[in-house]
Tab-separated table of C-alpha atoms in Angstrom:
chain	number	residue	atom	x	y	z
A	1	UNK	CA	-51.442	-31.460	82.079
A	2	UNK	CA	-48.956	-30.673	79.203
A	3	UNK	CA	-45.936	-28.228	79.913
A	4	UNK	CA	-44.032	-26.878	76.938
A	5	UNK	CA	-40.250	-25.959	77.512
A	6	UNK	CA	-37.169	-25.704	75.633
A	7	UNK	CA	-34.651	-28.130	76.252
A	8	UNK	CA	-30.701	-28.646	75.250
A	9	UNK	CA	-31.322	-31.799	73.063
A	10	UNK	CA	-27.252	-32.538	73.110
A	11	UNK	CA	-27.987	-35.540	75.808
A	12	UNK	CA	-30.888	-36.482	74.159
A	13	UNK	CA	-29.304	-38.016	70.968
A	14	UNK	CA	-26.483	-40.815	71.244
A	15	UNK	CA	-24.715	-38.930	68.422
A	16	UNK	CA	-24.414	-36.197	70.813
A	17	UNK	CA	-24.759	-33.154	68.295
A	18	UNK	CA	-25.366	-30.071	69.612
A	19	UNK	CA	-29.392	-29.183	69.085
A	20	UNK	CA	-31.883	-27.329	70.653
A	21	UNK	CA	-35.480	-27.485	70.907
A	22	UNK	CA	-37.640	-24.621	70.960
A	23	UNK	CA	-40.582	-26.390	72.600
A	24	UNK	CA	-40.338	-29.852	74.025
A	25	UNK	CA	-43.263	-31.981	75.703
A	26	UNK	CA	-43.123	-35.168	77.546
A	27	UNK	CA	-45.754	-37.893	76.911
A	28	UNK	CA	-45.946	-39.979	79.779
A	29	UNK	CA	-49.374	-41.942	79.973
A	30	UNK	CA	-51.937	-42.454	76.994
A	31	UNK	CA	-54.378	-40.119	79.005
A	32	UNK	CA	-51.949	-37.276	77.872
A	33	UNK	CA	-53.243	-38.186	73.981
A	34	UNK	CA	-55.961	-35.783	73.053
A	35	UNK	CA	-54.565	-32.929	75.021
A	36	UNK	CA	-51.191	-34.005	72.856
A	37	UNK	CA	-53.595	-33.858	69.484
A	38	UNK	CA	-54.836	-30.188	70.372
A	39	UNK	CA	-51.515	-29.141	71.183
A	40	UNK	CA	-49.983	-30.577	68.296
A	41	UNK	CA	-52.505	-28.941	66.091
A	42	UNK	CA	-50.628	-25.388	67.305
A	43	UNK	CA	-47.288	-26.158	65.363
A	44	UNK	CA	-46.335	-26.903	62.191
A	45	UNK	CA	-43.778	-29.329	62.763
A	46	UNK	CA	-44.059	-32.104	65.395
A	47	UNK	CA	-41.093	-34.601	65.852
A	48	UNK	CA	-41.790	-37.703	67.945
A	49	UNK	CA	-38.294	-38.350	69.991
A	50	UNK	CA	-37.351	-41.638	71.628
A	51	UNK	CA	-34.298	-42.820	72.779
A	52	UNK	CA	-32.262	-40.506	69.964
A	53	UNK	CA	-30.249	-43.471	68.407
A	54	UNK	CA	-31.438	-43.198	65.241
A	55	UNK	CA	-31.390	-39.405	64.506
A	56	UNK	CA	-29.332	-36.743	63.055
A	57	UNK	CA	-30.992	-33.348	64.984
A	58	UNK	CA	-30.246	-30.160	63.265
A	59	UNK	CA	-28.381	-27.423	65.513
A	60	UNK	CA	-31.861	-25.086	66.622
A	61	UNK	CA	-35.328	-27.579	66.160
A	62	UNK	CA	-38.391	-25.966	64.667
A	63	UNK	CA	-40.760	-28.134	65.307
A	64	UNK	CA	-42.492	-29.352	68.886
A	65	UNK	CA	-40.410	-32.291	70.073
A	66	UNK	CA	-42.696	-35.151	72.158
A	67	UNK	CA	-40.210	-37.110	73.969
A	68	UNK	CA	-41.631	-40.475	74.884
A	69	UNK	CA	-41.600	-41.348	78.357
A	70	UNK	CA	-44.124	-44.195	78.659
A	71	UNK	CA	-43.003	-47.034	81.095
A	72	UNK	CA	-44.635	-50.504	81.432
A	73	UNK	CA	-44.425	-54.469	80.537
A	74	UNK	CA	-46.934	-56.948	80.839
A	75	UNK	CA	-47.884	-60.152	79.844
A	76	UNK	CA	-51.148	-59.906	77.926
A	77	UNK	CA	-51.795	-63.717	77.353
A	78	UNK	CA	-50.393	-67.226	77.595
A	79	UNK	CA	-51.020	-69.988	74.742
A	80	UNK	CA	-49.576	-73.073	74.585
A	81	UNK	CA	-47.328	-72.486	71.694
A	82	UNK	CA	-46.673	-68.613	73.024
A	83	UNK	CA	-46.357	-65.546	75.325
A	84	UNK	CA	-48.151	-62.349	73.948
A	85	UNK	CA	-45.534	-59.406	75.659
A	86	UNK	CA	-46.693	-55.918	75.644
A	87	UNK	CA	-44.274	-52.986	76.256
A	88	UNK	CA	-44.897	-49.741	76.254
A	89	UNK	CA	-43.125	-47.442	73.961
A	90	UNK	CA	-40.670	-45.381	76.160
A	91	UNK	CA	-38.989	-48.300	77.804
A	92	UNK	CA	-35.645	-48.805	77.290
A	93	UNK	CA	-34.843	-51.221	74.504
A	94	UNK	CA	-32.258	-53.118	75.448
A	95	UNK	CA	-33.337	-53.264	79.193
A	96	UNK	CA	-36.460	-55.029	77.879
A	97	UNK	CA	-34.688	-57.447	75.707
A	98	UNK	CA	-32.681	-58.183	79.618
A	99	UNK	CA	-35.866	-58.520	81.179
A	100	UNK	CA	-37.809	-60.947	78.429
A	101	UNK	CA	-34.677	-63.144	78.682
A	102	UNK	CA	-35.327	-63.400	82.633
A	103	UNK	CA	-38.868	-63.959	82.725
A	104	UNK	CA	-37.755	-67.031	79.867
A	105	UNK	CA	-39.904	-65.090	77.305
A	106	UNK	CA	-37.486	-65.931	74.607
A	107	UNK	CA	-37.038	-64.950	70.872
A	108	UNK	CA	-35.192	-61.118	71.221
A	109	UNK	CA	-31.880	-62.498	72.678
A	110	UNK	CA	-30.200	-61.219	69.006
A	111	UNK	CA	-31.508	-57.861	69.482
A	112	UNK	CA	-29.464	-57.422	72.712
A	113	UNK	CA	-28.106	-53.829	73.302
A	114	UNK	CA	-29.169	-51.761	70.519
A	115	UNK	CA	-29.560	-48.109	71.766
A	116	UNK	CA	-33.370	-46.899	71.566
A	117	UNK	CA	-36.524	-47.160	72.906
A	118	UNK	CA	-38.920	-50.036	72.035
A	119	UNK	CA	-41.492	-47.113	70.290
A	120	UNK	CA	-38.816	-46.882	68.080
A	121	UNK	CA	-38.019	-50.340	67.139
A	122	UNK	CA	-40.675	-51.046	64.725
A	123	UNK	CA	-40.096	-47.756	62.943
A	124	UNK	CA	-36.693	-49.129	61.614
A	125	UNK	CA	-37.348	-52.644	62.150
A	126	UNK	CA	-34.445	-53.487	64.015
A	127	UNK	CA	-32.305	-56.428	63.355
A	128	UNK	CA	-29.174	-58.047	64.039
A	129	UNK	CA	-27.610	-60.815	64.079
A	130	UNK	CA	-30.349	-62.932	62.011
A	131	UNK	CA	-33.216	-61.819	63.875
A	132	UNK	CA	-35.798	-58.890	62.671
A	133	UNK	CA	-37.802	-57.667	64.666
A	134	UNK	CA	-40.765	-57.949	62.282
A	135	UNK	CA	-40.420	-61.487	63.365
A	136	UNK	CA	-41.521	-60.851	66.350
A	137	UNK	CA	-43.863	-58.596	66.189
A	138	UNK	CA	-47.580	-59.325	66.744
A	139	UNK	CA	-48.941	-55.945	66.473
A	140	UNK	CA	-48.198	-52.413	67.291
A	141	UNK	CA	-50.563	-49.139	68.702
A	142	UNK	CA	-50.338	-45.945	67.736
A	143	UNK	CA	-52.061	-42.920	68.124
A	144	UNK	CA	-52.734	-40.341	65.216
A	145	UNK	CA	-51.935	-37.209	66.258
A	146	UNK	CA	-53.736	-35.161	63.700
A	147	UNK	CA	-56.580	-37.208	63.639
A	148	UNK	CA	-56.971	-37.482	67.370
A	149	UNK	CA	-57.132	-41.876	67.227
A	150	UNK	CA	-56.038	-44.771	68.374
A	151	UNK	CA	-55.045	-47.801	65.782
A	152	UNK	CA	-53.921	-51.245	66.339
A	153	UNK	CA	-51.717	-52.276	63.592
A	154	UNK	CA	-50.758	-55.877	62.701
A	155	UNK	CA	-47.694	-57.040	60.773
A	156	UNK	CA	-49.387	-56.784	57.264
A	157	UNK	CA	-50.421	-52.786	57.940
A	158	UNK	CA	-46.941	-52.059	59.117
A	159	UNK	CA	-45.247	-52.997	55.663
A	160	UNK	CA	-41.850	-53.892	57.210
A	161	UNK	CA	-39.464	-54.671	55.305
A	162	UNK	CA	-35.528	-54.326	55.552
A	163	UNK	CA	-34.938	-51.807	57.493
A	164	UNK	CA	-37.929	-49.598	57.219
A	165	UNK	CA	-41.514	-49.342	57.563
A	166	UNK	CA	-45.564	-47.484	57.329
A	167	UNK	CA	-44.193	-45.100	59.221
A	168	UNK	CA	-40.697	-43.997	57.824
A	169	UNK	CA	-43.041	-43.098	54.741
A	170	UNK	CA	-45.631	-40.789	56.836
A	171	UNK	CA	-45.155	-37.517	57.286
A	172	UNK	CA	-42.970	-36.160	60.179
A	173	UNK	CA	-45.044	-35.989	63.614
A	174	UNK	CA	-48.027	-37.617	62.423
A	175	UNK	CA	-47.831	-41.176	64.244
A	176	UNK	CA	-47.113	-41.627	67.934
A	177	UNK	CA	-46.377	-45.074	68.889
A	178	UNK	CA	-47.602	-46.065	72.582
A	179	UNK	CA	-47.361	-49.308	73.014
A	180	UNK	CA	-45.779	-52.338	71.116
A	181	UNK	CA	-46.696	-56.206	71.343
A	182	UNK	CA	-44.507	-59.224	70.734
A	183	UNK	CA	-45.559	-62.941	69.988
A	184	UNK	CA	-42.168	-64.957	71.653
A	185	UNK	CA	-42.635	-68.818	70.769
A	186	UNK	CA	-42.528	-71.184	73.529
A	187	UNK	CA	-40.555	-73.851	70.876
A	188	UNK	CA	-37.286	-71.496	70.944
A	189	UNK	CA	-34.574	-72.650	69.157
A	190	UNK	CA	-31.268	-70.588	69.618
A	191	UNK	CA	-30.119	-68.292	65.927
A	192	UNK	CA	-26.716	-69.005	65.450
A	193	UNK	CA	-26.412	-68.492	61.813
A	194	UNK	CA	-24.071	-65.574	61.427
A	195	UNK	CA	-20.283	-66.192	62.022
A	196	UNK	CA	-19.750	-63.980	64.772
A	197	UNK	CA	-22.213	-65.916	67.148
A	198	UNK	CA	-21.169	-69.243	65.677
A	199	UNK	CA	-17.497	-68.571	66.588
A	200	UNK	CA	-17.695	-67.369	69.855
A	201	UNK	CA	-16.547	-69.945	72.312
A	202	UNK	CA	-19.187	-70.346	74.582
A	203	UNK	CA	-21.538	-70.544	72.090
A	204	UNK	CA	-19.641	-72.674	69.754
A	205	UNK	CA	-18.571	-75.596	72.449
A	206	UNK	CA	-22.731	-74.961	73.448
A	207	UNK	CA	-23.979	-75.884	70.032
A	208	UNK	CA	-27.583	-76.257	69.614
A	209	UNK	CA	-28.078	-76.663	73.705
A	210	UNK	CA	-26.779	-72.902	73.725
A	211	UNK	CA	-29.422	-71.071	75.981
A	212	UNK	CA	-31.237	-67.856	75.840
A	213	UNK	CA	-29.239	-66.158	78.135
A	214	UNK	CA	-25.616	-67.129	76.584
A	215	UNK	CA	-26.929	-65.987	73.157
A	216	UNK	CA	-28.072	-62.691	75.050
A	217	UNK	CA	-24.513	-62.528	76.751
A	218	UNK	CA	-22.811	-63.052	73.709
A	219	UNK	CA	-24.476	-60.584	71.760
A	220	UNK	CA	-23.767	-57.955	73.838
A	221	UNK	CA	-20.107	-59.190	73.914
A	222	UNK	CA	-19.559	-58.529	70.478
A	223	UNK	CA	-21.479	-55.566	70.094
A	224	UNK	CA	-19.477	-53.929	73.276
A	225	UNK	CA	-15.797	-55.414	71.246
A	226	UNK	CA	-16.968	-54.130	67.725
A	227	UNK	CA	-19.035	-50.462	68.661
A	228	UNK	CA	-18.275	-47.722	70.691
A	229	UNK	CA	-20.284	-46.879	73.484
A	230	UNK	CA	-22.335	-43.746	73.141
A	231	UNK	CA	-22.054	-42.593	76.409
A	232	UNK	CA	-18.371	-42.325	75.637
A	233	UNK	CA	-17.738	-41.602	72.209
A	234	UNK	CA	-21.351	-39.715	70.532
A	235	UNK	CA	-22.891	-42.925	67.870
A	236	UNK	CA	-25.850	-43.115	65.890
A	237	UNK	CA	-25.004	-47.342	65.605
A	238	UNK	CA	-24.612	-48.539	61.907
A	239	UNK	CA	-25.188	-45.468	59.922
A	240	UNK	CA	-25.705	-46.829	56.646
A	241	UNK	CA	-27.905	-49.626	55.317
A	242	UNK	CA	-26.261	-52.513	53.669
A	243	UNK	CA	-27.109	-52.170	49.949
A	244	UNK	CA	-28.859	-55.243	48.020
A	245	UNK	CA	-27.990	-55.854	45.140
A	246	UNK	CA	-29.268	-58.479	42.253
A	247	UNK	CA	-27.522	-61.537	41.366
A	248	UNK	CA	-25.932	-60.201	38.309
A	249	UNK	CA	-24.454	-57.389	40.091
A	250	UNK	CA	-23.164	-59.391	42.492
A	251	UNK	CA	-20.934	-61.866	40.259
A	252	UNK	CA	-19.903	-59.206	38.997
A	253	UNK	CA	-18.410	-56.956	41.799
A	254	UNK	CA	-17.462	-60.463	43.451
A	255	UNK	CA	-15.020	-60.955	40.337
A	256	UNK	CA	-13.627	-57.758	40.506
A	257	UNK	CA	-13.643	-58.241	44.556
A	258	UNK	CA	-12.758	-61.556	45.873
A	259	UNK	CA	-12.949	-60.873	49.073
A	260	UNK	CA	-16.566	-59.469	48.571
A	261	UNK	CA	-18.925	-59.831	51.617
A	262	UNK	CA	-22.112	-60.480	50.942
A	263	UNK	CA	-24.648	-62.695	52.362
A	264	UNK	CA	-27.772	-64.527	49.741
A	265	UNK	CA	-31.052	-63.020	50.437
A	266	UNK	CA	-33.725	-65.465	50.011
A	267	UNK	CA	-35.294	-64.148	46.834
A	268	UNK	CA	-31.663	-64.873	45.028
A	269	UNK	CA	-30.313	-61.018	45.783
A	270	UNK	CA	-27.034	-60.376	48.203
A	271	UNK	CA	-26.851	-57.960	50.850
A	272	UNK	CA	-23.528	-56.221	50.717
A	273	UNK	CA	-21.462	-55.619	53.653
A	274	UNK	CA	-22.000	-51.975	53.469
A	275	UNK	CA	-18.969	-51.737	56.222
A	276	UNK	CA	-16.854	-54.122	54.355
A	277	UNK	CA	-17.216	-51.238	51.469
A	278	UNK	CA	-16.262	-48.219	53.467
A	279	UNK	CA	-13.300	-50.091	55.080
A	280	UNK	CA	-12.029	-50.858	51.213
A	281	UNK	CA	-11.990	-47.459	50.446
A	282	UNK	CA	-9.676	-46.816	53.810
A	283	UNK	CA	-12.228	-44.576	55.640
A	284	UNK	CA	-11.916	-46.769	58.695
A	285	UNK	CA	-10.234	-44.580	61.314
A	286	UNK	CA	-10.338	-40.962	59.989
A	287	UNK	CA	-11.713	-37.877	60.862
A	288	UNK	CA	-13.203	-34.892	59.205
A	289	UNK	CA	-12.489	-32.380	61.469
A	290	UNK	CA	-14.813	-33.024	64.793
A	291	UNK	CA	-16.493	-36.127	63.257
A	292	UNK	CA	-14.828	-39.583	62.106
A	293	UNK	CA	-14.867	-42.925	60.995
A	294	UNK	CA	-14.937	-45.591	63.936
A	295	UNK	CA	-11.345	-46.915	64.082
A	296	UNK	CA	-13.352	-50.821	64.816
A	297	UNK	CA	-16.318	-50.791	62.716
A	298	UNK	CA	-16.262	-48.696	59.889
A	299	UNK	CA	-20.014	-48.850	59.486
A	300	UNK	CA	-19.900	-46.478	62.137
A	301	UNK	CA	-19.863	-42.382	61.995
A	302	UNK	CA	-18.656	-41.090	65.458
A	303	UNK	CA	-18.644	-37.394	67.025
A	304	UNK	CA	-15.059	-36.589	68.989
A	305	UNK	CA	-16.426	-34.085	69.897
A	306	UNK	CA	-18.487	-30.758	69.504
A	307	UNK	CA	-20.157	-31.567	65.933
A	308	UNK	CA	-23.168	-30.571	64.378
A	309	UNK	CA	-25.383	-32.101	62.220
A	310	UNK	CA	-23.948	-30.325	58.975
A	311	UNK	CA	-20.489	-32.370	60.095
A	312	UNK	CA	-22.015	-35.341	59.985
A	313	UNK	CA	-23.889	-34.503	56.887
A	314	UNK	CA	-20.500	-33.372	55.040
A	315	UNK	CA	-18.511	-36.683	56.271
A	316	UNK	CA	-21.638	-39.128	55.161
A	317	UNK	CA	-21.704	-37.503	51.471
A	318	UNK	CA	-17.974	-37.618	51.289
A	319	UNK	CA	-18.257	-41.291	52.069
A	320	UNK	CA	-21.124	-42.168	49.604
A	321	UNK	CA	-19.579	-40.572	46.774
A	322	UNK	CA	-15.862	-42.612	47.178
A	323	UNK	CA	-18.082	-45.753	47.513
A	324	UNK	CA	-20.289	-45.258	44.840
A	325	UNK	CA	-16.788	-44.331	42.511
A	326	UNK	CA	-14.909	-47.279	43.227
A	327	UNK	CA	-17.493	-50.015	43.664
A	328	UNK	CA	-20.551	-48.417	42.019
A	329	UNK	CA	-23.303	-49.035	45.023
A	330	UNK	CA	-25.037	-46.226	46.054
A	331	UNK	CA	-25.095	-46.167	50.709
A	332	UNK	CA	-28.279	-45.310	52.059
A	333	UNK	CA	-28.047	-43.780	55.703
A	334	UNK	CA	-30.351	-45.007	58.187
A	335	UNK	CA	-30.411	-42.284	60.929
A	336	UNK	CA	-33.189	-39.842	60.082
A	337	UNK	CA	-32.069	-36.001	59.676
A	338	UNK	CA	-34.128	-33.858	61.585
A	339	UNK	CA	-34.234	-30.011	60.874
C-alpha cells in the first residue's frame, strides 16, 4: 500500500533550503513498483529523491516526490578474481562504502563519505580522489516508471562519463533506480595518485603496503578538514564541475596563470581545478546575504541559514559570470535544480 502526504522537504536536502512537497511517497520494497507506475501515471511531474545531496529543491514542489527507502546488501557471487556486491538503492552511501571495507570487499575506499544514497551514485557517477565509480560498477536496475518495467543495465547502456550519465539526460521522474551492483577485484592495489592521499602521513610512511581501511580513514580525514558537514552548515558537496579544457587552452591560461591547477586527462585535455578558479577570483569566504562561499573549499556553496533555492541560484550565476570574465571557462553546476 502507497500513502501520499505532504512533507517539509527542509531535512530532506543537505543544502537545507526551505521546500515543500505537495505529495510525497515512500518506496520501500520492489513489490511497491507497479502500484508506484499507476500512481505515477496521476501526476505530471514525478521527482525520484534520495539522500538530497545533489539537489537544489525549489521553495513549494509540484511534482510527486518518491523518496527511496530501499535497504539491503548482499553478496551475489564469488569468483576467483572478484566479489559481485549488490546494494540496494536507499542505503546510505557512505555507510556502505564502511561496510564493503569490513567485509574486505575492497575497491570504494576513495569514495568514502560522500553524502547520498547508493541509487544515486550512478546518476552522477561519483568520484573522488582517483576513483569513479563507473569503475566499479558491474551493472545497475532500474525500473521504468511510465512503462511499468524492470531493466538491467550494464556499464555500456549507462553512458557514464565525467560526471554524468543515461539518466541525467532522461526526463525528470521517468527512471527509478532499485538496486545497484559492484564488481570489487580481489587483486586490490591501494589509489594513491592524488597529492592529498599521497601526503598524508599514515599513508605516505605506508606506501604501497597502505591498506584498505587506512585509505578509507584517510579519506574521510580530509574530506571532514576540507568540507563542512551538512548536518551543521546546509551543503550540496562540490557544486560545480571542474571544466576540461583542450590542450591549447590550457598552455594558454597556464601562461597567463602559473599557478594553474590542472590535472592531464588521458586523451591529452586538462581538468581545471574549478575551486582553484573561484578562490582566484576571491569568492572564498563570502556571503550573499543567507548563502556563501565555504571559507575552506571554495568549490563549495553553503546555506547560513534560511535560503531558498533562488539564493543559491543568484550566488551560483554571480560566480559563473566573474569566472568566465577573468579566466574565460564557463562552471557547470552539478546539483540538479528541482522546481
Amino acid at each position: 500500500m502507497l500513502h501520499v502526504i505532504s512533507q517539509d522537504l527542509s531535512s530532506f536536502n543537505t543544502l537545507g533550503l526551505r521546500s515543500n512537497a505537495s505529495a510525497l511517497v515512500r518506496y520501500e520494497h520492489a513489490g511497491q513498483l507497479p502500484a508506484l507506475s499507476q500512481l505515477a501515471q496521476t501526476y505530471k511531474k514525478v521527482f525520484v529523491l534520495g539522500g538530497g545531496s545533489n539537489v537544489v529543491l525549489a521553495p513549494d514542489l509540484s511534482a510527486l516526490v518518491v523518496k527511496v527507502e530501499s535497504r539491503g546488501v548482499r553478496l551475489v557471487a564469488e569468483s576467483s578474481d572478484a566479489w559481485l556486491v549488490e546494494a540496494q538503492a536507499g542505503e546510505n552511501w557512505h555507510e556502505f562504502v564502511g561496510s564493503c571495507v569490513d567485509k574486505g570487499w575492497l575497491g570504494l575506499e576513495n569514495l568514502a563519505l560522500i553524502p547520498g544514497t547508493v541509487g544515486a551514485a550512478p546518476v552522477q557517477n561519483i568520484g573522488a580522489y582517483g576513483v569513479e565509480l563507473e569503475q566499479r560498477i558491474q551493472s545497475v536496475t532500474a525500473w521504468n516508471l511510465q512503462e511499468c518495467r524492470l531493466v538491467e543495465m550494464n556499464v555500456e547502456a549507462c553512458r557514464f562519463s565525467y560526471r554524468d550519465s543515461f539518466f541525467k539526460h532522461e526526463p525528470m521522474g521517468r527512471w527509478l533506480i532499485t538496486a545497484v551492483r559492484f564488481r570489487l577485484p580481489k587483486a586490490w592495489k591501494a589509489v594513491l595518485g592524488y597529492p592529498d592521499l599521497r601526503q598524508h602521513a599514515i599513508l605516505a610512511a605506508a606506501g604501497e603496503d597502505a591498506t584498505a581501511r587506512q585509505v578509507f580513514d584517510a579519506v574521510c580525514e580530509i574530506r571532514r578538514r576540507k568540507l563542512p558537514d551538512p548536518a551543521v552548515l546546509g551543503n550540496a558537496g562540490s557544486f560545480f564541475k571542474n571544466p576540461v579544457v583542450s590542450p591549447a587552452r590550457y598552455e594558454a591560461l597556464h601562461k597567463a596563470h602559473e599557478q594553474l591547477v590542472a590535472y592531464p586527462q588521458d586523451n591529452g585535455d586538462y581538468k581545471l581545478a574549478a575551486g582553484w578558479l573561484i578562490d582566484q577570483a576571491g569568492w572564498k569566504g563570502r556571503r550573499m546575504g543567507p548563502v556563501g562561499v565555504h571559507d575552506r573549499q571554495a568549490l563549495v556553496l553553503v546555506n547560513h541559514g534560511g535560503a531558498t533555492a533562488q539564493d543559491i541560484a543568484q550566488l551560483a550565476q554571480t560566480i559563473r559570470v566573474d569566472v568566465a570574465a577573468r579566466f574565460d571557462v564557463v562552471l557547470e553546476q552539478e546539483p540538479v535544480a528541482i522546481a
